[in-house]
PDB file of C-alpha atoms in Angstrom:
ATOM      1  CA  MET A   1      23.359  32.999 -20.503  1.00 63.00           C
ATOM      2  CA  GLY A   2      22.679  29.771 -22.119  1.00 90.00           C
ATOM      3  CA  ILE A   3      25.176  26.675 -22.231  1.00 96.00           C
ATOM      4  CA  ALA A   4      26.348  25.340 -25.690  1.00 98.00           C
ATOM      5  CA  PHE A   5      27.603  21.758 -25.806  1.00 98.00           C
ATOM      6  CA  ARG A   6      30.229  21.496 -28.398  1.00 98.00           C
ATOM      7  CA  ARG A   7      33.451  19.681 -29.417  1.00 98.00           C
ATOM      8  CA  ALA A   8      36.520  20.770 -27.722  1.00 98.00           C
ATOM      9  CA  ARG A   9      39.119  22.840 -29.489  1.00 98.00           C
ATOM     10  CA  LEU A  10      42.909  23.218 -29.041  1.00 97.00           C
ATOM     11  CA  GLU A  11      42.362  26.757 -27.842  1.00 97.00           C
ATOM     12  CA  ASP A  12      40.267  25.528 -25.027  1.00 98.00           C
ATOM     13  CA  ALA A  13      43.392  23.986 -23.293  1.00 97.00           C
ATOM     14  CA  ALA A  14      44.059  26.985 -20.974  1.00 96.00           C
ATOM     15  CA  GLN A  15      40.566  26.918 -19.589  1.00 96.00           C
ATOM     16  CA  LEU A  16      40.562  23.205 -19.367  1.00 97.00           C
ATOM     17  CA  VAL A  17      43.391  23.198 -16.879  1.00 96.00           C
ATOM     18  CA  ARG A  18      41.185  24.524 -14.195  1.00 95.00           C
ATOM     19  CA  LEU A  19      38.598  21.743 -14.730  1.00 96.00           C
ATOM     20  CA  VAL A  20      41.084  19.000 -14.827  1.00 95.00           C
ATOM     21  CA  GLU A  21      42.616  20.275 -11.498  1.00 94.00           C
ATOM     22  CA  GLU A  22      39.002  20.323 -10.023  1.00 90.00           C
ATOM     23  CA  LEU A  23      38.924  16.552 -10.910  1.00 86.00           C
ATOM     24  CA  GLY A  24      42.078  16.047  -8.979  1.00 87.00           C
ATOM     25  CA  TYR A  25      44.882  15.915 -11.549  1.00 92.00           C
ATOM     26  CA  PRO A  26      47.378  18.703 -11.746  1.00 92.00           C
ATOM     27  CA  SER A  27      48.203  19.871 -15.202  1.00 94.00           C
ATOM     28  CA  THR A  28      49.387  22.525 -17.396  1.00 96.00           C
ATOM     29  CA  THR A  29      48.123  24.359 -20.615  1.00 97.00           C
ATOM     30  CA  SER A  30      50.991  22.837 -22.687  1.00 96.00           C
ATOM     31  CA  ALA A  31      50.269  19.405 -21.383  1.00 96.00           C
ATOM     32  CA  LEU A  32      46.616  19.573 -22.118  1.00 96.00           C
ATOM     33  CA  HIS A  33      47.306  21.072 -25.526  1.00 96.00           C
ATOM     34  CA  ALA A  34      49.387  18.046 -26.443  1.00 97.00           C
ATOM     35  CA  ARG A  35      46.887  15.422 -25.063  1.00 96.00           C
ATOM     36  CA  LEU A  36      44.102  17.162 -27.126  1.00 97.00           C
ATOM     37  CA  GLU A  37      46.273  17.025 -30.232  1.00 97.00           C
ATOM     38  CA  ARG A  38      46.625  13.343 -29.666  1.00 97.00           C
ATOM     39  CA  LEU A  39      42.880  12.731 -28.852  1.00 97.00           C
ATOM     40  CA  PHE A  40      41.841  14.782 -32.022  1.00 97.00           C
ATOM     41  CA  ALA A  41      43.814  12.722 -34.269  1.00 97.00           C
ATOM     42  CA  GLU A  42      41.939   9.534 -33.293  1.00 96.00           C
ATOM     43  CA  PRO A  43      38.591   9.175 -34.698  1.00 94.00           C
ATOM     44  CA  GLY A  44      37.392   6.809 -31.746  1.00 97.00           C
ATOM     45  CA  GLN A  45      37.779   9.673 -29.208  1.00 98.00           C
ATOM     46  CA  ALA A  46      35.679  12.788 -28.584  1.00 98.00           C
ATOM     47  CA  VAL A  47      35.922  15.649 -26.065  1.00 98.00           C
ATOM     48  CA  PHE A  48      32.952  17.763 -25.481  1.00 99.00           C
ATOM     49  CA  VAL A  49      32.695  20.980 -23.518  1.00 99.00           C
ATOM     50  CA  ALA A  50      30.032  23.050 -21.974  1.00 99.00           C
ATOM     51  CA  ASP A  51      30.519  26.600 -23.002  1.00 98.00           C
ATOM     52  CA  ALA A  52      28.870  29.300 -21.182  1.00 97.00           C
ATOM     53  CA  GLY A  53      29.460  32.295 -23.457  1.00 95.00           C
ATOM     54  CA  GLY A  54      33.112  31.715 -23.680  1.00 95.00           C
ATOM     55  CA  ALA A  55      33.687  30.317 -20.102  1.00 97.00           C
ATOM     56  CA  LEU A  56      34.024  26.587 -19.915  1.00 98.00           C
ATOM     57  CA  GLU A  57      32.100  25.062 -17.249  1.00 98.00           C
ATOM     58  CA  GLY A  58      32.564  21.336 -17.868  1.00 98.00           C
ATOM     59  CA  TRP A  59      33.981  18.681 -20.125  1.00 98.00           C
ATOM     60  CA  ILE A  60      33.474  15.090 -21.036  1.00 98.00           C
ATOM     61  CA  HIS A  61      35.955  12.660 -22.762  1.00 98.00           C
ATOM     62  CA  VAL A  62      34.304   9.610 -24.412  1.00 99.00           C
ATOM     63  CA  GLN A  63      35.867   7.012 -26.507  1.00 98.00           C
ATOM     64  CA  GLU A  64      35.239   3.946 -28.418  1.00 98.00           C
ATOM     65  CA  SER A  65      35.966   0.940 -26.363  1.00 97.00           C
ATOM     66  CA  LEU A  66      36.962  -2.101 -28.441  1.00 95.00           C
ATOM     67  CA  SER A  67      37.463  -5.606 -26.824  1.00 94.00           C
ATOM     68  CA  LEU A  68      37.875  -9.049 -28.176  1.00 96.00           C
ATOM     69  CA  ALA A  69      35.574 -10.211 -25.312  1.00 94.00           C
ATOM     70  CA  ALA A  70      32.795  -7.727 -25.584  1.00 93.00           C
ATOM     71  CA  PRO A  71      30.835  -5.668 -28.289  1.00 95.00           C
ATOM     72  CA  PRO A  72      32.154  -2.189 -28.813  1.00 97.00           C
ATOM     73  CA  ALA A  73      30.831   0.365 -26.494  1.00 98.00           C
ATOM     74  CA  GLY A  74      31.102   4.000 -25.579  1.00 98.00           C
ATOM     75  CA  LEU A  75      33.511   4.633 -22.525  1.00 98.00           C
ATOM     76  CA  VAL A  76      33.378   7.941 -20.553  1.00 98.00           C
ATOM     77  CA  THR A  77      36.865   8.198 -19.358  1.00 96.00           C
ATOM     78  CA  GLY A  78      36.460  11.712 -17.830  1.00 95.00           C
ATOM     79  CA  LEU A  79      33.563  14.037 -16.712  1.00 96.00           C
ATOM     80  CA  VAL A  80      33.870  17.320 -14.724  1.00 96.00           C
ATOM     81  CA  VAL A  81      31.590  20.202 -14.093  1.00 96.00           C
ATOM     82  CA  ALA A  82      32.901  23.375 -12.383  1.00 96.00           C
ATOM     83  CA  ARG A  83      32.003  23.115  -8.758  1.00 93.00           C
ATOM     84  CA  ALA A  84      30.099  26.646  -9.054  1.00 93.00           C
ATOM     85  CA  ALA A  85      28.067  25.468 -11.968  1.00 94.00           C
ATOM     86  CA  ARG A  86      26.902  22.075 -10.585  1.00 93.00           C
ATOM     87  CA  GLY A  87      23.251  21.384 -10.306  1.00 91.00           C
ATOM     88  CA  ALA A  88      22.389  23.324 -13.526  1.00 94.00           C
ATOM     89  CA  GLY A  89      21.999  20.496 -15.871  1.00 96.00           C
ATOM     90  CA  ILE A  90      25.554  20.715 -17.364  1.00 98.00           C
ATOM     91  CA  GLY A  91      26.644  17.150 -16.416  1.00 97.00           C
ATOM     92  CA  HIS A  92      23.406  15.933 -17.978  1.00 98.00           C
ATOM     93  CA  GLY A  93      23.953  17.782 -21.262  1.00 98.00           C
ATOM     94  CA  LEU A  94      27.621  16.583 -21.318  1.00 99.00           C
ATOM     95  CA  MET A  95      26.332  12.987 -20.917  1.00 98.00           C
ATOM     96  CA  ASP A  96      23.880  13.504 -23.659  1.00 98.00           C
ATOM     97  CA  ALA A  97      26.514  14.757 -26.088  1.00 99.00           C
ATOM     98  CA  ALA A  98      28.667  11.687 -25.285  1.00 99.00           C
ATOM     99  CA  GLU A  99      25.742   9.380 -25.677  1.00 98.00           C
ATOM    100  CA  SER A 100      24.616  11.002 -29.061  1.00 98.00           C
ATOM    101  CA  TRP A 101      28.318  10.601 -30.242  1.00 98.00           C
ATOM    102  CA  ALA A 102      28.393   6.790 -29.374  1.00 98.00           C
ATOM    103  CA  ARG A 103      24.862   6.295 -31.015  1.00 98.00           C
ATOM    104  CA  ALA A 104      26.015   7.966 -34.176  1.00 98.00           C
ATOM    105  CA  ARG A 105      29.186   5.550 -34.172  1.00 97.00           C
ATOM    106  CA  GLY A 106      26.637   2.540 -33.849  1.00 97.00           C
ATOM    107  CA  LEU A 107      27.732   1.794 -30.297  1.00 97.00           C
ATOM    108  CA  GLY A 108      25.041  -0.205 -28.255  1.00 95.00           C
ATOM    109  CA  SER A 109      25.877   0.869 -24.816  1.00 97.00           C
ATOM    110  CA  MET A 110      27.920   3.118 -22.574  1.00 98.00           C
ATOM    111  CA  ARG A 111      30.203   2.388 -19.770  1.00 97.00           C
ATOM    112  CA  LEU A 112      32.027   4.424 -17.241  1.00 96.00           C
ATOM    113  CA  ARG A 113      33.972   4.121 -14.012  1.00 94.00           C
ATOM    114  CA  ALA A 114      33.637   6.293 -10.859  1.00 92.00           C
ATOM    115  CA  ARG A 115      35.798   6.235  -7.752  1.00 90.00           C
ATOM    116  CA  LEU A 116      34.175   4.591  -4.691  1.00 91.00           C
ATOM    117  CA  ALA A 117      34.471   8.020  -2.626  1.00 90.00           C
ATOM    118  CA  ARG A 118      32.415   9.977  -5.350  1.00 90.00           C
ATOM    119  CA  THR A 119      29.071   8.931  -4.093  1.00 91.00           C
ATOM    120  CA  GLY A 120      27.418  12.174  -5.497  1.00 92.00           C
ATOM    121  CA  ALA A 121      28.681  11.037  -9.006  1.00 93.00           C
ATOM    122  CA  HIS A 122      27.149   7.490  -8.419  1.00 95.00           C
ATOM    123  CA  ALA A 123      23.814   9.047  -7.633  1.00 96.00           C
ATOM    124  CA  PHE A 124      24.097  11.247 -10.792  1.00 96.00           C
ATOM    125  CA  TYR A 125      24.751   8.320 -12.996  1.00 97.00           C
ATOM    126  CA  ARG A 126      21.891   6.383 -11.399  1.00 97.00           C
ATOM    127  CA  ARG A 127      19.525   9.307 -12.245  1.00 97.00           C
ATOM    128  CA  LEU A 128      20.741   8.939 -15.926  1.00 97.00           C
ATOM    129  CA  GLY A 129      19.772   5.314 -16.040  1.00 97.00           C
ATOM    130  CA  TYR A 130      23.189   3.801 -15.422  1.00 97.00           C
ATOM    131  CA  THR A 131      23.312   0.823 -13.254  1.00 97.00           C
ATOM    132  CA  LEU A 132      26.115  -0.713 -11.241  1.00 94.00           C
ATOM    133  CA  ALA A 133      27.685  -3.584 -13.453  1.00 94.00           C
ATOM    134  CA  LYS A 134      30.670  -4.507 -11.205  1.00 91.00           C
ATOM    135  CA  LYS A 135      33.251  -3.489  -8.628  1.00 89.00           C
ATOM    136  CA  GLN A 136      36.893  -3.987  -9.591  1.00 89.00           C
ATOM    137  CA  LEU A 137      40.278  -2.994  -8.732  1.00 88.00           C
ATOM    138  CA  GLN A 138      42.773  -1.014 -10.921  1.00 89.00           C
ATOM    139  CA  PHE A 139      46.219  -1.788 -11.105  1.00 95.00           C
ATOM    140  CA  ARG A 140      49.153   0.377 -12.440  1.00 95.00           C
ATOM    141  CA  LYS A 141      52.807   0.001 -13.508  1.00 96.00           C
ATOM    142  CA  ALA A 142      55.115   2.716 -14.522  1.00 95.00           C
ATOM    143  CA  LEU A 143      56.777   2.278 -17.727  1.00 97.00           C
ATOM    144  CA  VAL A 144      59.249   5.188 -17.681  1.00 92.00           C
TER     145      VAL A 144
END
């Protein structure tokens, strides 16, 4: 069965929970449904899924990154392919969908972040033509 790369829909939330958890973030269907609703309301956000005959095997979230200091760019904020489906070109197809979305918006480049421990992901991005731009630290502060 082939893979269709398409925009995510609200009814995908239940299947996306498993994939979000594979990425290392506990979640629920209701939480993902609410996040999808917010994302879908913003034109500078897109979520694509890899649909294998109704079974979702991966997703990518891309957004338009706006900055006073740099030209607008596409920013991949999350990508996951189900462990059992890796190596079948799904990640490549999802990245193609995100890049096409960014090109259609007139964005001249793509950016993404990857955790240091995810060396397999680093190799994957390099195979797609991405180069290491910089290493940085991420800081957080709880507001509630």
